[in-house]
Short mmCIF file of C-alpha atoms in Angstrom, two decimals:
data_model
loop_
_atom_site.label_atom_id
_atom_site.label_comp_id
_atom_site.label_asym_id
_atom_site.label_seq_id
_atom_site.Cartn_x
_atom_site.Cartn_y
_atom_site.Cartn_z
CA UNK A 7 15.00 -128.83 -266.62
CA UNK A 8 15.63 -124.75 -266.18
CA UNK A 9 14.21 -125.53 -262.89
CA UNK A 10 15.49 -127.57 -259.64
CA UNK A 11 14.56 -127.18 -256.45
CA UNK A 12 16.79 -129.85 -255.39
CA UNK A 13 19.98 -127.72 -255.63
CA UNK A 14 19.78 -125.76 -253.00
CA UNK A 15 19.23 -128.79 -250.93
CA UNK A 16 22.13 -130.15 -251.82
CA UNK A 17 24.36 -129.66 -248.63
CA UNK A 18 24.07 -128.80 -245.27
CA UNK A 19 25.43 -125.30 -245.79
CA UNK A 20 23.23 -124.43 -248.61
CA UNK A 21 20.17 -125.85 -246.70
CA UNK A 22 21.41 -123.58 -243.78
CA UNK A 23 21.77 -120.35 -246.03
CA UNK A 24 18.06 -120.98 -247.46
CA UNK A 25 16.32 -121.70 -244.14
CA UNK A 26 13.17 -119.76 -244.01
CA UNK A 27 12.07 -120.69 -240.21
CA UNK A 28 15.23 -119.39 -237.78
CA UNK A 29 14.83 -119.53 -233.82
CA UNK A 30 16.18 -118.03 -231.21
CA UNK A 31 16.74 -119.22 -227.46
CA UNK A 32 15.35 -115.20 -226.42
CA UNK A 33 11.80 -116.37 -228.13
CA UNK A 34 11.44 -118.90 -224.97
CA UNK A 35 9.41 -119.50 -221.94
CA UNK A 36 9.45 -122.01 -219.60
CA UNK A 37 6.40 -122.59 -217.76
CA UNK A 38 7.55 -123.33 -213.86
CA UNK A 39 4.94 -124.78 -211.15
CA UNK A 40 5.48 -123.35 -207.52
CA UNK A 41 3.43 -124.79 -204.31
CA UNK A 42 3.33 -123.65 -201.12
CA UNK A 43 5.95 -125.93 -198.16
CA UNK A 44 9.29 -126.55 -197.55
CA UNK A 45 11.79 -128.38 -199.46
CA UNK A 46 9.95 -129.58 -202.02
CA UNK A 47 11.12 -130.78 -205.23
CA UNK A 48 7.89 -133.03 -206.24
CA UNK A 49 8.02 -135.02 -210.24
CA UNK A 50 4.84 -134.12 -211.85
CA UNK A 51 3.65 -138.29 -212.26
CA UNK A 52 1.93 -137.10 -215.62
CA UNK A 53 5.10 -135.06 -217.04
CA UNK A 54 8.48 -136.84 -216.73
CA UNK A 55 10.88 -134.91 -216.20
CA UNK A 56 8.88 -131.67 -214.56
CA UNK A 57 8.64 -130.83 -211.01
CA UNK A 58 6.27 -128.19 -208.70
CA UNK A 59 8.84 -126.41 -206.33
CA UNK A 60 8.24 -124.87 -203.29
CA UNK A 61 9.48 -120.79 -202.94
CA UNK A 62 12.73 -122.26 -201.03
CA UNK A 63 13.89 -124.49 -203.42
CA UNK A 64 12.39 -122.44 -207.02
CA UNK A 65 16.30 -120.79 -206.83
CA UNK A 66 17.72 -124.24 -208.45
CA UNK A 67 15.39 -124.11 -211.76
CA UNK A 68 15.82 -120.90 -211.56
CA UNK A 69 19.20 -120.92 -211.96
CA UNK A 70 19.13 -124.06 -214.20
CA UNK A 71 16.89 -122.62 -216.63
CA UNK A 72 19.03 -119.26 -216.69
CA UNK A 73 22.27 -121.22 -217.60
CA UNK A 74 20.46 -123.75 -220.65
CA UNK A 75 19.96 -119.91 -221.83
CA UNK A 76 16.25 -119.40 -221.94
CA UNK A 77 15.60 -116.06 -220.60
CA UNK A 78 11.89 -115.94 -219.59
CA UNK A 79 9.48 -118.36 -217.04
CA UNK A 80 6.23 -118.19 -216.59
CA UNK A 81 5.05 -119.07 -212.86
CA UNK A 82 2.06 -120.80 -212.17
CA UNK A 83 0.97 -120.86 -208.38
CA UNK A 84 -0.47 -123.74 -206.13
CA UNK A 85 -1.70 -122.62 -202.58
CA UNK A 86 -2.20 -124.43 -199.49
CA UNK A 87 -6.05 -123.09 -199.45
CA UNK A 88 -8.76 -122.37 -201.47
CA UNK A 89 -11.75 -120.84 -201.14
CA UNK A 90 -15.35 -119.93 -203.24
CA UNK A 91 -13.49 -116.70 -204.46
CA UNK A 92 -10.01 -117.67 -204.97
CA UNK A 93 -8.43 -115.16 -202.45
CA UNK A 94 -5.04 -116.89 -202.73
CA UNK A 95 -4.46 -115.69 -206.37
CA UNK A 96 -4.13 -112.00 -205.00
CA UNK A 97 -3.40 -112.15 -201.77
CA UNK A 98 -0.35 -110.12 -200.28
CA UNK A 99 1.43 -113.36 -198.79
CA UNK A 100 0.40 -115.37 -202.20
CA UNK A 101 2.13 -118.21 -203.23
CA UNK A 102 3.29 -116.44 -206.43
CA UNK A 103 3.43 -113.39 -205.16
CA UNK A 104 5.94 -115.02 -202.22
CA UNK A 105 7.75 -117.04 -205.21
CA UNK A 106 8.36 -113.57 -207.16
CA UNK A 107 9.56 -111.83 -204.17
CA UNK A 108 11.86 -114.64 -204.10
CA UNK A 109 12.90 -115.08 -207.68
CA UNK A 110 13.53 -111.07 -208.33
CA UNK A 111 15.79 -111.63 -205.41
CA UNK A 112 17.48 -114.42 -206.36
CA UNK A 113 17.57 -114.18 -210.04
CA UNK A 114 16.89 -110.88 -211.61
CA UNK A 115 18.44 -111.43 -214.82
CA UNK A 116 15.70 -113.94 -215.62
CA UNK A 117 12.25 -112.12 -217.19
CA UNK A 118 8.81 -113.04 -214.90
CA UNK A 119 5.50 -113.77 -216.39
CA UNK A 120 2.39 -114.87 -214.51
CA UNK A 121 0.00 -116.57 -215.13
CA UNK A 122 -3.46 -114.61 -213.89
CA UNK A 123 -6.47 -116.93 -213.28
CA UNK A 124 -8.35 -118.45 -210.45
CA UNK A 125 -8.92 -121.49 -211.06
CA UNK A 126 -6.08 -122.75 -209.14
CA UNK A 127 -6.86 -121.06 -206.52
CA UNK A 128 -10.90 -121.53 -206.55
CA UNK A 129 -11.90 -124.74 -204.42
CA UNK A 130 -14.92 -125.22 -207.34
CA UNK A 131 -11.68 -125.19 -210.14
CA UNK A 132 -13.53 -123.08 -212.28
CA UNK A 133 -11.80 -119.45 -213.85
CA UNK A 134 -14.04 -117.10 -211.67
CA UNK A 135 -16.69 -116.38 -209.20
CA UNK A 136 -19.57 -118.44 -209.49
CA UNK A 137 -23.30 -117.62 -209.68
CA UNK A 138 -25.31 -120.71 -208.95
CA UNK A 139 -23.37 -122.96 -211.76
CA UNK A 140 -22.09 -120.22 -213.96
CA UNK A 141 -19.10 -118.27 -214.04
CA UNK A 142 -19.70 -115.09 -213.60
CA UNK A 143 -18.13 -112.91 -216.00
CA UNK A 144 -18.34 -109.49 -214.57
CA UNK A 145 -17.76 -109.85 -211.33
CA UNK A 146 -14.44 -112.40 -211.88
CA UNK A 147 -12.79 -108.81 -213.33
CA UNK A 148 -12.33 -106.93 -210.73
CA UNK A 149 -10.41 -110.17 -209.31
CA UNK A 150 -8.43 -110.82 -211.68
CA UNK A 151 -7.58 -107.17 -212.31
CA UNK A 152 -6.83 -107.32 -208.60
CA UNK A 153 -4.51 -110.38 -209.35
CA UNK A 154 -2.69 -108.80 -211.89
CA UNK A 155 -1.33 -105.82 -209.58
CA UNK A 156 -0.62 -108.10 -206.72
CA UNK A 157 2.04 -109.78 -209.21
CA UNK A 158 3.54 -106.68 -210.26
CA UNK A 159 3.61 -105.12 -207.03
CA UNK A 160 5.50 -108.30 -206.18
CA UNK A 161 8.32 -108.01 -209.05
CA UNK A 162 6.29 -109.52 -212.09
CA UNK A 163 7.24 -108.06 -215.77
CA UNK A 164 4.23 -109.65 -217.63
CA UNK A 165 1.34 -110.76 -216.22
CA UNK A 166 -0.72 -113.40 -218.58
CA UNK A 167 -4.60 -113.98 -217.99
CA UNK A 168 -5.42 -117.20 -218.92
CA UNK A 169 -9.16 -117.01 -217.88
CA UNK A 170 -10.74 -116.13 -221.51
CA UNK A 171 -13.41 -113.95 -218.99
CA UNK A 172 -14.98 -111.39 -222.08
CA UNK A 173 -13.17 -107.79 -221.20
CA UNK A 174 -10.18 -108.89 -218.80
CA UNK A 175 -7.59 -107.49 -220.87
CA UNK A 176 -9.54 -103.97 -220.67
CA UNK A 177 -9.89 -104.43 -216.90
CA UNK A 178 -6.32 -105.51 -216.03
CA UNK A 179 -4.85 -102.57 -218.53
CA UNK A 180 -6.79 -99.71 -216.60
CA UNK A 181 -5.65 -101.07 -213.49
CA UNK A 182 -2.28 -101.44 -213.90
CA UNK A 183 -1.90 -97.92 -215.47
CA UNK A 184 -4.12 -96.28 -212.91
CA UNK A 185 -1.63 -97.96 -210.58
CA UNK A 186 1.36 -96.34 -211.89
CA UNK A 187 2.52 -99.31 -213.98
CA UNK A 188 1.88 -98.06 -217.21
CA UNK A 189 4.97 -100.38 -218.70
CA UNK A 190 4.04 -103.89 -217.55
CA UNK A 191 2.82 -105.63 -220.92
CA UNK A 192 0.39 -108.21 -220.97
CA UNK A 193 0.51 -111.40 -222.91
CA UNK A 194 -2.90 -112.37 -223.46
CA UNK A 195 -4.34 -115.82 -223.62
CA UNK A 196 -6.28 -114.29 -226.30
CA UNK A 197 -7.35 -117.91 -228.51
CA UNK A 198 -7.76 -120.44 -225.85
CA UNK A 199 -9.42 -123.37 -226.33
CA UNK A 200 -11.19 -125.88 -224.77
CA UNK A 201 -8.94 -128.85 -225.60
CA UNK A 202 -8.59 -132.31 -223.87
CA UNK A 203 -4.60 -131.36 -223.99
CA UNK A 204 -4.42 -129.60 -221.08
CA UNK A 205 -4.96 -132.77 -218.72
CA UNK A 206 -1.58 -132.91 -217.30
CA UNK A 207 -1.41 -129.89 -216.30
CA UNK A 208 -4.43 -130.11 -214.54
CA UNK A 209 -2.83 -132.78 -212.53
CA UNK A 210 0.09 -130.56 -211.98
CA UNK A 211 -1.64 -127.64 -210.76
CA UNK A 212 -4.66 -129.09 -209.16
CA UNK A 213 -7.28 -127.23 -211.29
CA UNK A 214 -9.95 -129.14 -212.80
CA UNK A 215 -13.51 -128.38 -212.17
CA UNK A 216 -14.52 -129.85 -209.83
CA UNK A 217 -17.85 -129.82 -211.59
CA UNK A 218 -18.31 -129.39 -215.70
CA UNK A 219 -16.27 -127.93 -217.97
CA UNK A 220 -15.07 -124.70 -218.99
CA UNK A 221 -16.78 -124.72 -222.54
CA UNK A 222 -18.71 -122.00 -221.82
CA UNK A 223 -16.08 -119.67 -221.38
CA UNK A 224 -12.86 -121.51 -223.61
CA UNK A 225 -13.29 -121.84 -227.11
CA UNK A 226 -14.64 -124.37 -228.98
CA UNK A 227 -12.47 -126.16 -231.34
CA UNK A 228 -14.25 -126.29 -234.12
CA UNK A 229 -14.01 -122.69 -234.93
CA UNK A 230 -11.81 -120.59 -236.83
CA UNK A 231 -13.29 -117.22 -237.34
CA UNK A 232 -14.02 -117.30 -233.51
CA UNK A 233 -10.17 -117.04 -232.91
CA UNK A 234 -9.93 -113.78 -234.57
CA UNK A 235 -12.68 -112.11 -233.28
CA UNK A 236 -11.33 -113.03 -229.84
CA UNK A 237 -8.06 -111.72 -230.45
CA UNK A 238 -8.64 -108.44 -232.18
CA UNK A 239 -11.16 -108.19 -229.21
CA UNK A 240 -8.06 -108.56 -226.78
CA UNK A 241 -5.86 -106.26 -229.24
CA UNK A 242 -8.29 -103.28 -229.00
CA UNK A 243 -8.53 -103.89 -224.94
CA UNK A 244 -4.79 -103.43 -224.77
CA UNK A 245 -3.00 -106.64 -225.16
CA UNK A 246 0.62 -106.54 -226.13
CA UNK A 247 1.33 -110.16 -226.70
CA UNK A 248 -1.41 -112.34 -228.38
CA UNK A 249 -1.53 -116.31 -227.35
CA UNK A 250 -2.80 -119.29 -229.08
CA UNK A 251 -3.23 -122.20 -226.77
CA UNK A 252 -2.40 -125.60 -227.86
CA UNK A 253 -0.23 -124.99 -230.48
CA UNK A 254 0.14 -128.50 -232.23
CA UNK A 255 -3.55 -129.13 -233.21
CA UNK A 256 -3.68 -125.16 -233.47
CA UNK A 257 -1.14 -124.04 -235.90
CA UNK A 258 -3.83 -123.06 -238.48
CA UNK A 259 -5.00 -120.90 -236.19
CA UNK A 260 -1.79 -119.97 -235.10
CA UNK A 261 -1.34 -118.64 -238.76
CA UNK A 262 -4.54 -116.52 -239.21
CA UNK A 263 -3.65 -114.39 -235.69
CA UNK A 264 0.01 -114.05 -237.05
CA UNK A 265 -1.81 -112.48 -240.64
CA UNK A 266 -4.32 -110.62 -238.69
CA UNK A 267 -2.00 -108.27 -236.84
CA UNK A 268 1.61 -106.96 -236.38
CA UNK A 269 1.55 -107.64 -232.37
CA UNK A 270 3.61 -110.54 -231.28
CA UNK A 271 2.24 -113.75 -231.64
CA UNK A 272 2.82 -116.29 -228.73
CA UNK A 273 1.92 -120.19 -228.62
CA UNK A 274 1.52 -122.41 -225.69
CA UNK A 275 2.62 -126.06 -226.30
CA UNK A 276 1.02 -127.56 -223.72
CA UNK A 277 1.49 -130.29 -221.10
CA UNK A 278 -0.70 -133.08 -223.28
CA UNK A 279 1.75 -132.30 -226.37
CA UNK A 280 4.62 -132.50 -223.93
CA UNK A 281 3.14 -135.87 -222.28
CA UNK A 282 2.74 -137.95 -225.38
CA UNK A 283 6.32 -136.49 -226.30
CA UNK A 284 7.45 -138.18 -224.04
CA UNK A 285 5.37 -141.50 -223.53
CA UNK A 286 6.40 -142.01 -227.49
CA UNK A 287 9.96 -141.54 -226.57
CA UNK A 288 9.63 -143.72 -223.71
CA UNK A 289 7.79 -146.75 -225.70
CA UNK A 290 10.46 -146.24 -228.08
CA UNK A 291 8.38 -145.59 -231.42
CA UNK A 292 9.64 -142.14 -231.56
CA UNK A 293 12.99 -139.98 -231.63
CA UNK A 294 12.60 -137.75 -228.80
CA UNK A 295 14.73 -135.11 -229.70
CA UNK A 296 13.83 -135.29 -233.63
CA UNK A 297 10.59 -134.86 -232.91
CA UNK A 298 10.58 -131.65 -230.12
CA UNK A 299 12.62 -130.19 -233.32
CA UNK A 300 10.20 -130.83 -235.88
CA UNK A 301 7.16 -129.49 -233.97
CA UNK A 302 9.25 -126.43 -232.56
CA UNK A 303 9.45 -125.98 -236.10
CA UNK A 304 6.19 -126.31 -237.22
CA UNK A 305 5.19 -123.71 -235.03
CA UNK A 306 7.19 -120.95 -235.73
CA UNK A 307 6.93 -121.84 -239.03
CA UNK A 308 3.34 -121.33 -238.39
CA UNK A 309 3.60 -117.91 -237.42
CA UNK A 310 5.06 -117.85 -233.39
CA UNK A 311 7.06 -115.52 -233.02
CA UNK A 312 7.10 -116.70 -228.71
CA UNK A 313 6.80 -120.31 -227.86
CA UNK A 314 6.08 -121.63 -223.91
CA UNK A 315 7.28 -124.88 -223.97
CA UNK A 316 8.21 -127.43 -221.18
CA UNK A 317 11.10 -128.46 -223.35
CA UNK A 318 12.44 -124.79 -223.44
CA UNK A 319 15.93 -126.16 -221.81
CA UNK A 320 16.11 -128.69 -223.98
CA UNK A 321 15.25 -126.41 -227.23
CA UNK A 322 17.59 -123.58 -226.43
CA UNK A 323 20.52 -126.19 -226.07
CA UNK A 324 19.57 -127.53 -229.49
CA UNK A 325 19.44 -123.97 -230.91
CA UNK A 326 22.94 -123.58 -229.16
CA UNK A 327 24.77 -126.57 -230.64
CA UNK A 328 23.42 -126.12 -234.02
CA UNK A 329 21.13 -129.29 -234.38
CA UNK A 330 17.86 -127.07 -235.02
CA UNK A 331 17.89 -123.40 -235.86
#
């Protein structure tokens, strides 16, 4: 045989000097959840291992996070009050916007991303205003363009809408440039779909509807060509960063975006990938550490050139000491 694929297989070196998928610790974000109170260092019951911190103690991730060198967080917000309208998600003396006031202080090495949505902050749970039952796409804009300069007047250097509202990237771009903040990027949740993934994080942040779903405004995963069309949509508004969010069950998708444009190409592995991570490991019927390696993989393999992982610490230190890469 002229032909053997096997040789370059044949040590670890030679493996190394063929690899096609190579990571880096600067691709990573780790999502972080702040609450409002004192002293509070809370384990999220449905992800082991992850905590919601309150603006006093958010220094010792923080700093944690910095030194297992991932570079980026993304901060997701719980307040002390909601309302019909979410007020809390722009509001001057905001949880997040408190937390980022904080962190920039604290920790400016480290780069900030927010997360821009309601629902956390909405006592219905739902991504926007309501009318009657229904979201209400056009008048949630304003709101969450209104979001989005609260964070960067606050210290933010990304701001993220998560809310898949049809023209948010448009509205959040004008404002932030008629604002004098021409520079801020936004990573857009661009592909988001409606997946029964996201549960623990629900949990974590305290934002599930408190009535119905959000199908008519996520995606529905059954569809392909519905992805692209949603995030050249976002590309021509003005994103910077396109998302796909889960990753895992996604990566076909995750593919397609990464063919469809040269624009960054971020996925979210989400809290239900991270949960069952983990409740495998803990069972013992998994490798814990084999397997965060082989789906890191998969997913920049995929196409990612960003991943937003709860196991960010753990994944740079791998990258670090050689045992994925």
């Amino acid at each position: 045989m002229v032909n053997r694929p096997r040789r370059l297989r044949a040590t670890p070196a030679l493996r190394g000097m063929v690899r096609e998928t190579r990571m880096s610790a600067d691709s990573l974000i780790y999502p972080i959840f702040v609450r409002e109170g004192k002293g509070i260092r809370e384990e999220i019951p449905s992800m082991e291992g992850q905590y919601r911190y309150s603006v006093d103690t958010l220094p010792y991730v923080l700093e944690e996070t910095a030194k297992a060198g991932v570079p980026s967080v993304m901060l997701f917000g719980i307040p002390g009050e909601k309302d019909e309208c979410g007020s809390g998600a722009y509001a001057e003396d905001g949880i997040i916007q408190k937390a980022l006031r904080t962190a920039k202080k604290e920790m400016p090495e480290l780069t900030y991303i927010t997360d821009v949505c309601m629902c956390e902050y909405t006592s219905h749970g739902h991504c926007g205003v309501l009318d009657g039952q229904e979201v209400d796409n056009d008048r949630t804009l304003p709101l969450l363009a209104r979001t989005a300069l609260s964070h960067v007047r606050a210290g933010a250097d990304m701001v993220a809408p998560s809310d898949m509202m049809d023209g948010r990237v448009a509205a959040i771009r004008e404002t932030l440039d008629q604002n004098g903040f021409s520079g801020i990027p936004i990573m857009s949740y661009a592909v988001k779909y409606a997946s029964a993934f996201y549960g623990p994080f629900r949990e974590a942040a305290g934002s599930a509807p408190a009535f119905g779903d959000r199908k008519s405004y996520q995606m529905d995963f059954h569809n392909r060509k519905e992805a692209l069309k949603e995030a050249l949509s976002d590309i021509v508004e003005g994103a910077d960063i396109i998302m796909v969010k889960p990753a895992l069950s996604y990566l076909d998708i995750i593919r397609e975006v990464a063919n469809l444009s040269n624009l960054p190409v971020a996925a979210y592995s989400v809290s239900g990938e991270y949960a069952m991570i983990k409740a495998g490991a803990k069972l013992g019927v998994i490798d814990e550490e084999k397997l965060i390696a082989e789906t890191v993989v998969s997913i920049f393999r995929a196409g990612s050139n960003i991943l937003l992982s709860y196991f960010a610490k753990e994944i740079a230190a791998m990258i670090r000491e050689g045992r994925i890469g």
